[in-house]
Coordinates of C-alpha atoms in Angstrom, one line a residue:
X1 CA 0.0 0.0 0.0
X2 CA 1.3 3.4 -1.0
X3 CA 2.2 6.0 1.7
X4 CA 1.6 9.6 0.9
X5 CA 3.8 12.6 1.6
X6 CA 2.3 16.1 1.0
X7 CA 4.8 18.9 0.5
X8 CA 3.5 22.5 1.1
X9 CA 5.2 25.8 1.1
X10 CA 5.0 28.9 3.3
X11 CA 6.2 32.5 3.8
X12 CA 7.2 33.2 0.1
X13 CA 7.1 31.4 -3.2
X14 CA 10.2 30.1 -5.1
X15 CA 11.7 28.4 -2.1
X16 CA 12.3 25.3 -4.1
X17 CA 9.5 22.9 -3.2
X18 CA 10.1 21.1 -6.5
X19 CA 13.8 20.5 -5.8
X20 CA 13.0 19.6 -2.2
X21 CA 10.3 17.1 -3.3
X22 CA 12.6 15.6 -6.0
X23 CA 15.5 15.3 -3.5
X24 CA 13.3 13.5 -1.0
X25 CA 12.0 11.2 -3.7
X26 CA 15.6 10.5 -4.7
X27 CA 16.6 9.7 -1.1
X28 CA 13.7 7.3 -0.7
X29 CA 14.6 5.7 -4.0
X30 CA 18.2 5.4 -2.8
X31 CA 16.8 3.3 0.0
X32 CA 15.2 0.9 -2.4
X33 CA 11.6 2.2 -2.3
X34 CA 9.4 2.7 -5.4
X35 CA 8.6 6.4 -5.7
X36 CA 6.1 8.6 -7.6
X37 CA 6.0 12.4 -7.6
X38 CA 3.0 14.5 -8.5
X39 CA 2.3 18.2 -8.7
X40 CA -1.0 20.0 -7.9
X41 CA -1.1 23.5 -9.4
X42 CA -3.7 26.0 -8.2
X43 CA -3.9 28.2 -11.2
X44 CA -7.0 28.3 -13.5
X45 CA -5.1 27.6 -16.7
X46 CA -5.9 24.0 -17.9
X47 CA -2.2 23.6 -18.3
X48 CA 0.8 25.9 -18.6
X49 CA 1.0 25.5 -22.4
X50 CA -0.5 28.9 -23.2
X51 CA 1.4 30.8 -20.4
X52 CA 4.3 33.1 -21.2
X53 CA 7.7 31.6 -20.2
X54 CA 8.5 35.0 -18.6
X55 CA 5.6 34.4 -16.1
X56 CA 5.6 30.7 -15.5
X57 CA 9.0 29.5 -16.7
X58 CA 9.6 26.4 -18.9
X59 CA 6.7 24.2 -20.0
X60 CA 7.9 20.6 -19.5
X61 CA 6.5 18.0 -21.9
X62 CA 6.1 14.4 -21.1
X63 CA 6.3 11.4 -23.4
X64 CA 2.5 11.2 -23.6
X65 CA 2.3 14.8 -24.8
X66 CA 1.2 16.6 -21.6
X67 CA 2.3 20.2 -21.1
X68 CA 3.2 20.4 -17.4
X69 CA 4.9 22.4 -14.7
X70 CA 8.7 22.6 -14.8
X71 CA 8.9 20.8 -11.5
X72 CA 8.2 17.6 -13.3
X73 CA 11.5 18.0 -15.0
X74 CA 13.1 18.0 -11.6
X75 CA 11.2 14.9 -10.7
X76 CA 12.5 13.1 -13.8
X77 CA 16.1 14.2 -13.4
X78 CA 16.3 13.3 -9.8
X79 CA 14.5 9.9 -9.9
X80 CA 15.0 8.8 -13.5
X81 CA 11.3 7.9 -13.7
X82 CA 9.5 9.4 -16.7
X83 CA 6.5 11.5 -15.7
X84 CA 3.2 11.4 -17.5
X85 CA -0.1 13.4 -17.9
X86 CA -1.4 11.9 -14.7
X87 CA 1.4 13.5 -12.6
X88 CA 0.3 17.1 -12.9
X89 CA -3.1 18.7 -12.5
X90 CA -4.4 22.2 -12.3
X91 CA -7.5 23.9 -10.9
X92 CA -8.4 24.7 -14.5
X93 CA -8.4 21.1 -15.5
X94 CA -10.3 20.0 -12.5
X95 CA -13.0 22.7 -13.1
X96 CA -13.1 21.8 -16.8
X97 CA -13.8 18.2 -16.0
X98 CA -16.4 19.0 -13.3
X99 CA -18.3 21.5 -15.5
X100 CA -18.3 18.9 -18.4
X101 CA -19.9 16.4 -16.0
X102 CA -22.4 18.9 -14.8
X103 CA -23.4 19.7 -18.4
X104 CA -23.9 16.0 -19.1
X105 CA -26.1 15.7 -16.0
X106 CA -23.7 13.3 -14.2
X107 CA -24.4 14.9 -10.8
X108 CA -28.1 14.0 -11.1
X109 CA -29.4 17.5 -10.2
X110 CA -27.1 18.0 -7.2
X111 CA -25.7 21.5 -6.5
X112 CA -22.1 21.4 -7.6
X113 CA -19.8 22.9 -4.9
X114 CA -16.2 23.2 -4.0
X115 CA -16.8 20.8 -1.1
X116 CA -17.3 17.9 -1.9
X117 CA -17.1 17.9 -5.7
X118 CA -13.9 19.8 -6.3
X119 CA -12.1 18.3 -3.3
X120 CA -13.3 14.8 -4.3
X121 CA -11.9 15.3 -7.8
X122 CA -8.5 16.4 -6.3
X123 CA -8.5 13.4 -3.9
X124 CA -9.4 11.0 -6.8
X125 CA -6.4 12.4 -8.8
X126 CA -4.0 12.0 -5.9
X127 CA -5.0 8.4 -5.1
X128 CA -5.4 7.0 -8.7
X129 CA -2.9 4.6 -10.1
X130 CA -0.5 4.2 -7.2
X131 CA -0.7 0.5 -6.6
X132 CA 2.8 -0.2 -7.6
X133 CA 4.5 2.5 -5.5
X134 CA 5.7 2.6 -1.9
X135 CA 5.6 6.4 -1.6
X136 CA 3.7 9.0 -3.5
X137 CA 5.0 12.6 -3.0
X138 CA 2.4 15.3 -3.8
X139 CA 3.7 18.9 -4.1
X140 CA 1.1 21.6 -3.6
X141 CA 1.9 24.6 -5.8
X142 CA 1.8 28.1 -4.4
X143 CA 2.0 29.2 -0.8
X144 CA -0.2 28.5 2.2
X145 CA -2.6 31.4 2.5
X146 CA -3.1 31.8 -1.2
X147 CA -6.9 31.8 -1.8
X148 CA -6.7 29.8 -5.0
X149 CA -4.9 26.9 -3.2
X150 CA -7.5 26.4 -0.5
X151 CA -9.3 23.5 -2.2
X152 CA -6.1 21.6 -2.5
X153 CA -5.2 22.2 1.1
X154 CA -8.7 21.1 2.1
X155 CA -8.4 18.0 -0.1
X156 CA -5.1 16.9 1.4
X157 CA -6.5 17.6 4.9
X158 CA -9.3 15.2 4.2
X159 CA -6.9 12.6 2.8
X160 CA -5.1 12.7 6.1
X161 CA -8.3 11.3 7.7
X162 CA -9.4 9.1 4.7
X163 CA -6.2 7.1 4.5
X164 CA -5.3 4.4 7.1
X165 CA -3.7 5.7 10.2
X166 CA 0.0 6.4 9.5
X167 CA -0.7 6.5 5.7
X168 CA 0.1 10.2 5.2
X169 CA 2.4 12.9 6.5
X170 CA 2.9 16.6 5.8
X171 CA 6.2 18.3 5.1
X172 CA 6.1 22.1 5.2
X173 CA 8.9 24.1 3.5
X174 CA 9.4 27.6 4.9
X175 CA 11.9 30.5 5.0
X176 CA 13.9 31.6 8.0
X177 CA 15.2 35.1 6.9
X178 CA 18.3 36.7 8.3
X179 CA 17.8 40.4 9.3
X180 CA 21.2 42.2 8.9
X181 CA 20.2 45.1 11.1
X182 CA 19.3 42.7 14.0
X183 CA 22.1 40.3 13.2
X184 CA 19.9 37.3 13.7
X185 CA 17.6 34.7 12.0
X186 CA 13.9 35.2 12.5
X187 CA 11.5 32.3 13.3
X188 CA 8.3 34.4 13.2
X189 CA 7.5 34.0 9.5
X190 CA 7.6 30.2 9.9
X191 CA 5.5 30.4 13.0
X192 CA 2.9 32.5 11.1
X193 CA 3.0 30.1 8.2
X194 CA 2.4 27.1 10.3
X195 CA -0.4 28.8 12.2
X196 CA -2.0 29.5 8.8
X197 CA -1.6 25.8 7.9
X198 CA -3.0 24.6 11.2
X199 CA -6.0 26.9 10.8
X200 CA -6.9 24.9 7.7
X201 CA -6.6 21.8 9.8
X202 CA -3.2 20.5 8.8
X203 CA -0.5 19.9 11.3
X204 CA 2.9 19.5 9.7
X205 CA 5.0 16.5 10.8
X206 CA 8.2 18.0 9.4
X207 CA 9.5 21.5 8.9
X208 CA 12.0 22.0 6.2
X209 CA 13.5 25.4 6.9
X210 CA 15.3 27.3 4.1
X211 CA 18.1 29.5 5.3
X212 CA 21.3 31.1 3.9
X213 CA 23.2 30.2 7.0
X214 CA 23.1 27.4 9.7
X215 CA 20.1 27.5 12.0
X216 CA 21.2 27.6 15.7
X217 CA 19.9 24.9 17.9
X218 CA 18.0 27.4 20.0
X219 CA 16.1 28.6 17.0
X220 CA 15.2 25.0 16.1
X221 CA 14.0 24.4 19.6
X222 CA 11.9 27.6 19.4
X223 CA 10.3 26.4 16.1
X224 CA 9.6 23.0 17.6
X225 CA 7.9 24.6 20.6
X226 CA 5.7 27.1 18.7
X227 CA 4.9 25.0 15.7
X228 CA 4.1 21.8 17.6
X229 CA 6.8 19.8 15.7
X230 CA 9.4 17.4 17.2
X231 CA 12.7 19.1 17.5
X232 CA 14.4 16.4 15.3
X233 CA 11.8 17.1 12.6
X234 CA 13.0 20.7 12.2
X235 CA 15.3 20.2 9.3
X236 CA 17.6 23.1 8.1
X237 CA 17.7 23.4 4.3
X238 CA 20.8 25.4 3.6
X239 CA 21.8 26.9 0.2
X240 CA 24.2 24.6 -1.8
X241 CA 26.4 25.1 -4.8
X242 CA 24.4 22.8 -7.1
X243 CA 20.9 21.3 -6.8
X244 CA 22.5 17.9 -7.2
X245 CA 24.0 18.3 -3.8
X246 CA 20.5 18.7 -2.2
X247 CA 19.9 14.9 -1.7
X248 CA 23.2 14.6 0.1
X249 CA 22.7 17.7 2.2
X250 CA 19.1 16.6 3.2
X251 CA 20.3 13.2 4.1
X252 CA 23.1 14.7 6.2
X253 CA 20.4 16.8 8.0
X254 CA 18.3 13.7 8.6
X255 CA 15.2 14.5 6.4
X256 CA 14.8 11.0 5.0
X257 CA 15.4 9.4 8.4
X258 CA 12.7 11.7 9.9
X259 CA 10.2 10.9 7.1
X260 CA 10.6 7.2 7.6
X261 CA 10.3 7.6 11.4
X262 CA 7.1 9.6 10.9
X263 CA 5.7 6.5 9.1
X264 CA 7.0 4.2 11.8
X265 CA 9.5 2.5 9.5
X266 CA 12.3 1.3 11.7
X267 CA 14.8 -0.1 10.9
X268 CA 14.9 1.3 7.4
X269 CA 17.1 0.2 4.5
X270 CA 20.4 2.2 4.3
X271 CA 20.6 4.6 1.3
X272 CA 22.9 4.1 -1.5
X273 CA 24.2 7.6 -2.4
X274 CA 27.4 6.8 -4.3
X275 CA 26.1 8.0 -7.6
X276 CA 25.0 11.3 -6.1
X277 CA 28.5 11.8 -4.7
X278 CA 30.0 11.0 -8.1
X279 CA 27.8 13.6 -9.8
X280 CA 28.6 16.3 -7.3
X281 CA 32.3 15.4 -7.4
X282 CA 32.2 15.9 -11.2
X283 CA 30.6 19.3 -10.8
X284 CA 32.9 20.5 -8.0
X285 CA 36.2 19.3 -9.5
X286 CA 36.1 20.0 -13.3
X287 CA 39.1 19.4 -15.4
X288 CA 38.4 22.2 -17.8
X289 CA 35.9 24.9 -18.7
X290 CA 33.9 25.9 -21.8
X291 CA 31.6 28.9 -22.5
X292 CA 28.3 28.4 -24.3
X293 CA 26.3 31.4 -25.6
X294 CA 22.6 30.9 -25.3
X295 CA 21.0 33.2 -27.8
X296 CA 17.3 33.4 -26.8
X297 CA 14.4 35.7 -26.3
X298 CA 13.4 34.8 -22.7
X299 CA 16.8 35.3 -21.1
X300 CA 15.4 37.6 -18.4
X301 CA 14.0 34.6 -16.7
X302 CA 16.3 31.6 -16.6
X303 CA 13.5 29.3 -15.5
X304 CA 12.2 29.6 -19.1
X305 CA 15.2 27.4 -20.0
X306 CA 15.4 25.2 -16.9
X307 CA 15.8 21.8 -18.6
X308 CA 18.2 23.3 -21.1
X309 CA 20.5 24.7 -18.3
X310 CA 20.5 21.3 -16.6
X311 CA 21.1 19.4 -19.8
X312 CA 24.2 21.5 -20.5
X313 CA 25.4 20.9 -17.0
X314 CA 24.9 17.1 -17.7
X315 CA 27.0 17.6 -20.8
X316 CA 29.7 19.1 -18.6
X317 CA 29.5 16.2 -16.2
X318 CA 30.0 13.8 -19.1
X319 CA 33.1 15.7 -20.2
X320 CA 34.2 16.6 -16.6
X321 CA 34.2 20.3 -17.5
X322 CA 32.5 23.3 -16.1
X323 CA 30.0 24.8 -18.5
X324 CA 29.7 28.6 -18.3
X325 CA 26.6 30.1 -19.9
X326 CA 26.7 33.5 -21.6
X327 CA 23.1 34.7 -21.9
X328 CA 22.4 36.9 -24.9
X329 CA 19.1 38.4 -25.9
X330 CA 18.7 37.6 -29.6
X331 CA 17.2 41.1 -30.4
X332 CA 20.6 42.6 -29.7
X333 CA 21.9 41.0 -32.9
X334 CA 19.3 42.8 -35.0
X335 CA 20.9 46.1 -34.1
X336 CA 24.5 45.1 -33.5
X337 CA 27.3 43.0 -35.0
X338 CA 27.3 39.6 -33.2
X339 CA 31.1 39.3 -33.5
X340 CA 32.0 41.1 -30.2
X341 CA 29.5 38.9 -28.3
X342 CA 30.3 35.5 -29.9
X343 CA 34.0 35.6 -30.7
X344 CA 34.9 34.6 -27.2
X345 CA 32.5 31.7 -26.8
X346 CA 33.2 28.0 -27.5
X347 CA 29.7 27.1 -28.6
X348 CA 26.4 28.7 -29.6
X349 CA 23.0 27.3 -28.7
X350 CA 19.8 28.8 -30.1
X351 CA 16.8 27.3 -28.1
X352 CA 13.1 27.0 -28.8
X353 CA 10.7 29.9 -28.8
X354 CA 7.6 31.3 -30.4
X355 CA 6.9 34.4 -32.4
X356 CA 8.8 36.8 -34.6
X357 CA 10.5 38.9 -31.9
X358 CA 14.3 38.2 -31.9
X359 CA 14.1 35.8 -34.9
X360 CA 16.4 37.7 -37.1
X361 CA 18.9 37.9 -34.3
X362 CA 18.9 34.1 -34.0
X363 CA 19.5 33.9 -37.8
X364 CA 22.5 36.1 -37.4
X365 CA 23.8 33.8 -34.6
X366 CA 23.4 30.8 -36.8
X367 CA 25.3 32.6 -39.6
X368 CA 28.1 33.5 -37.3
X369 CA 28.5 29.9 -36.1
X370 CA 28.4 28.6 -39.7
X371 CA 30.9 31.0 -41.1
X372 CA 33.3 30.9 -38.1
X373 CA 33.1 27.1 -37.6
X374 CA 31.8 27.6 -34.0
X375 CA 29.9 24.5 -32.7
X376 CA 26.2 25.3 -33.2
X377 CA 23.2 23.6 -31.6
X378 CA 19.8 24.7 -32.8
X379 CA 16.8 23.3 -30.9
X380 CA 13.3 23.5 -32.3
X381 CA 13.0 27.2 -33.3
X382 CA 16.8 27.3 -33.3
X383 CA 16.8 24.6 -36.0
X384 CA 14.2 26.4 -38.1
X385 CA 16.2 29.7 -38.0
X386 CA 19.4 27.8 -39.0
X387 CA 17.6 26.4 -42.0
X388 CA 16.3 29.8 -43.0
X389 CA 19.8 31.2 -42.7
X390 CA 21.2 28.4 -44.9
X391 CA 18.4 28.9 -47.4
X392 CA 19.2 32.6 -47.7
X393 CA 23.0 32.3 -47.6
X394 CA 23.8 29.0 -49.2
X395 CA 20.8 28.2 -51.4
X396 CA 20.3 31.8 -52.4
X397 CA 16.6 31.8 -51.5
X398 CA 16.8 35.5 -50.5
X399 CA 13.2 35.7 -49.2
X400 CA 13.3 32.5 -47.2
X401 CA 11.1 32.9 -44.1
X402 CA 8.5 31.3 -41.8
X403 CA 4.7 31.6 -42.0
X404 CA 4.8 32.0 -38.2
X405 CA 5.8 35.6 -38.9
X406 CA 3.1 36.2 -41.6
X407 CA 2.7 35.6 -45.3
X408 CA 5.9 34.8 -47.2
X409 CA 6.7 34.0 -50.8
X410 CA 9.3 31.4 -49.7
X411 CA 7.8 29.4 -46.8
X412 CA 10.9 27.4 -45.8
X413 CA 9.2 26.9 -42.4
X414 CA 5.4 26.5 -42.4
X415 CA 2.5 25.6 -40.1
X416 CA 1.7 21.9 -39.8
X417 CA -2.0 21.1 -40.2
X418 CA -1.7 17.3 -40.0
X419 CA 0.8 14.7 -39.1
X420 CA 0.9 11.1 -38.0
X421 CA 1.2 10.0 -34.4
X422 CA 1.7 6.3 -34.5
X423 CA -1.0 5.1 -36.8
X424 CA -3.4 8.0 -36.2
X425 CA -3.6 11.1 -38.2
X426 CA -3.6 14.3 -36.1
X427 CA -5.2 17.4 -37.6
X428 CA -5.0 21.1 -36.5
X429 CA -6.8 24.1 -37.9
X430 CA -4.7 27.2 -38.7
X431 CA -7.0 29.4 -36.6
X432 CA -7.9 26.9 -33.9
X433 CA -7.3 27.0 -30.2
X434 CA -3.7 27.5 -29.0
X435 CA -3.8 25.3 -26.0
X436 CA -2.8 21.6 -26.5
X437 CA -2.8 21.9 -30.3
X438 CA 0.9 21.5 -31.1
X439 CA 2.8 18.4 -32.0
X440 CA 3.4 17.3 -28.5
X441 CA 5.1 14.3 -26.8
X442 CA 7.4 11.5 -28.0
X443 CA 7.7 10.8 -31.7
X444 CA 10.1 8.4 -33.5
X445 CA 12.6 9.5 -36.1
X446 CA 14.9 7.7 -38.5
X447 CA 18.5 9.0 -38.8
X448 CA 20.5 8.7 -41.9
X449 CA 23.1 6.0 -41.6
X450 CA 26.6 7.5 -41.6
X451 CA 25.3 11.0 -40.5
X452 CA 27.0 12.8 -37.7
X453 CA 23.9 12.7 -35.5
X454 CA 23.5 9.0 -36.0
X455 CA 27.1 8.5 -34.9
X456 CA 26.3 10.6 -31.8
X457 CA 23.3 8.5 -30.9
X458 CA 24.9 5.3 -31.9
X459 CA 21.7 4.3 -33.6
X460 CA 19.5 5.2 -36.5
X461 CA 16.2 4.9 -34.7
X462 CA 15.4 7.4 -32.0
X463 CA 12.4 8.7 -30.1
X464 CA 12.3 12.3 -28.7
X465 CA 9.8 14.8 -27.3
X466 CA 8.3 17.5 -29.4
X467 CA 6.5 20.8 -28.8
X468 CA 5.9 22.9 -31.9
X469 CA 3.4 24.0 -34.5
X470 CA 5.7 24.8 -37.4
X471 CA 8.0 22.5 -39.4
X472 CA 10.7 22.9 -42.0
X473 CA 9.1 22.6 -45.4
X474 CA 10.4 19.4 -47.1
X475 CA 9.7 21.0 -50.5
X476 CA 13.0 22.9 -50.0
X477 CA 15.0 19.8 -49.0
X478 CA 16.6 19.3 -52.4
X479 CA 17.7 22.9 -52.8
X480 CA 19.1 22.9 -49.2
X481 CA 20.9 19.6 -49.6
X482 CA 22.5 20.7 -52.8
X483 CA 23.8 23.7 -50.9
X484 CA 25.4 21.5 -48.2
X485 CA 22.7 21.1 -45.5
X486 CA 22.0 17.5 -44.8
X487 CA 18.5 16.4 -43.7
X488 CA 19.9 13.7 -41.5
X489 CA 16.7 12.8 -39.6
X490 CA 13.2 12.4 -40.8
X491 CA 9.9 11.2 -39.4
X492 CA 9.2 7.5 -40.1
X493 CA 6.9 8.4 -43.0
X494 CA 9.6 10.5 -44.5
X495 CA 7.5 13.7 -44.5
X496 CA 8.7 15.7 -41.5
X497 CA 12.3 16.9 -41.2
X498 CA 13.6 16.1 -37.7
X499 CA 17.3 16.9 -37.8
X500 CA 19.7 18.9 -40.1
X501 CA 23.5 19.2 -40.1
X502 CA 26.2 20.8 -42.2
X503 CA 28.6 18.4 -43.9
X504 CA 31.7 20.7 -43.9
X505 CA 31.4 22.0 -40.3
X506 CA 33.0 20.7 -37.1
X507 CA 29.7 20.5 -35.2
X508 CA 26.5 22.1 -36.6
X509 CA 23.3 20.3 -35.8
X510 CA 19.7 21.4 -35.6
X511 CA 16.9 19.3 -34.1
X512 CA 13.1 19.9 -34.3
X513 CA 12.6 18.2 -31.0
X514 CA 13.6 19.0 -27.4
X515 CA 16.4 16.6 -26.3
X516 CA 17.0 18.6 -23.1
X517 CA 13.7 17.1 -21.7
X518 CA 15.2 13.6 -21.5
X519 CA 18.7 14.4 -20.1
X520 CA 19.6 13.2 -16.7
X521 CA 22.6 13.8 -14.4
X522 CA 23.3 10.0 -14.5
X523 CA 22.5 9.7 -18.2
X524 CA 23.5 12.9 -20.0
X525 CA 21.8 13.2 -23.3
X526 CA 24.3 12.2 -26.1
X527 CA 23.7 15.4 -28.1
X528 CA 24.6 17.6 -25.1
X529 CA 27.6 15.5 -24.2
X530 CA 28.8 15.7 -27.8
X531 CA 28.1 19.4 -28.1
X532 CA 30.0 20.2 -25.0
X533 CA 32.9 17.9 -26.2
X534 CA 32.9 19.9 -29.5
X535 CA 33.0 23.2 -27.5
X536 CA 35.9 21.8 -25.4
X537 CA 37.8 20.9 -28.6
X538 CA 37.3 24.4 -29.9
X539 CA 38.5 26.0 -26.6
X540 CA 41.8 24.1 -27.2
X541 CA 42.1 25.5 -30.7
X542 CA 41.6 29.2 -29.9

């Protein structure tokens, strides 16, 4: 029977509940337990797919095509278990399903209310499909006290009573700020947060206290006393140099031990943390350094590229080098020469994105990489811009463009209206809804035998995750290949270009999919490992 751990947050947002949940899941997994992590988001959007990256951060896509919260990326990277559409739910999706039931008459004339209908739907989601797991960790988005999160808090409160005795515990993540003028850490914000939680009817079993410095024993005793939590269950969560050090740090502070004690599991299997120590050692003791320029349009919020950042770090781990990131807003290159910005870097990466803003700057970045033989990695939109650049510069299609930016006489990149998913034909209308209408999730691709990318994968058959509406137009394939751009990867039916590369370049690859979504610290994605290796090679040449 699965045991449930509910992780809530207090005081302020962005304390790192996702990383904390992932680290705890990894620690339980290291002890031999089967773990599942789920995220409950209180916003009214059905999913984050239509939300701006500058507001919400990255949209993480699962194999089955769900657009989810970025924390699911942390879950996958820390546990190695692939998430799915059943691991993330929002208030919007819950209300959408409830209203659809009400319209069908499923409630038999009953008045539909938050309690019990909304809370029952939340509980059903939490409990469904957990038969094969020992622990299910549920992270509640937002902060205690947020009005929109109240139904979720009520639902997990009810679950504490519905489940067998000892079947659920509550972990509350809070902040202990240091006040420089007073010269001390303050417990009051945590006290107020816990009081808010207890007013809802939830008594936390464990306090995970974020702090930028060690929490003195006296302050822990004070929190224990005023928050009605065992002193050993007040766990300090100090800042660390890398998120991959968090499982080790939490184990050192006794978090996993306290969780198992709360469930009455004693003695517990000892954790096997060797691989975490190896990863952290690789990060702390690099044998070299490379600088990668990320030329994007959401560089003001690094969370918009969360999986990308982690995948590059994984590439660094694979090569035992430190990867420094040079963030460049692509619009800059529409006004200025990119040379002063890019001459000093060892590799250029142009990530995914939507819309015309900054597109020409990305094209300039691709041209610089092609002409100067700098390793170039174009992902999704970055591949499309590299193809447009090659069409203009190499194939002499001067008006090459994308229909994403408006009508064009040379639609080298165009809107997809239908494609195959397995044996089923997917169709989309040009003016249809935006939400959930892209090519989403895992699709297979065939790589050309002898191509650079097939050599990197060590295989000609791959499967990667997609999130896009526009594709490179295969009608231009012949002209581009004649100019030197190889269409090295195609969809199984041979209709959709999946990867391109340049034959006479040290490392110039574009992919239509998002390989960063499948990279793990213990299994760096081969494309990122190879890209960082190419950047390292260039660093030795210049």
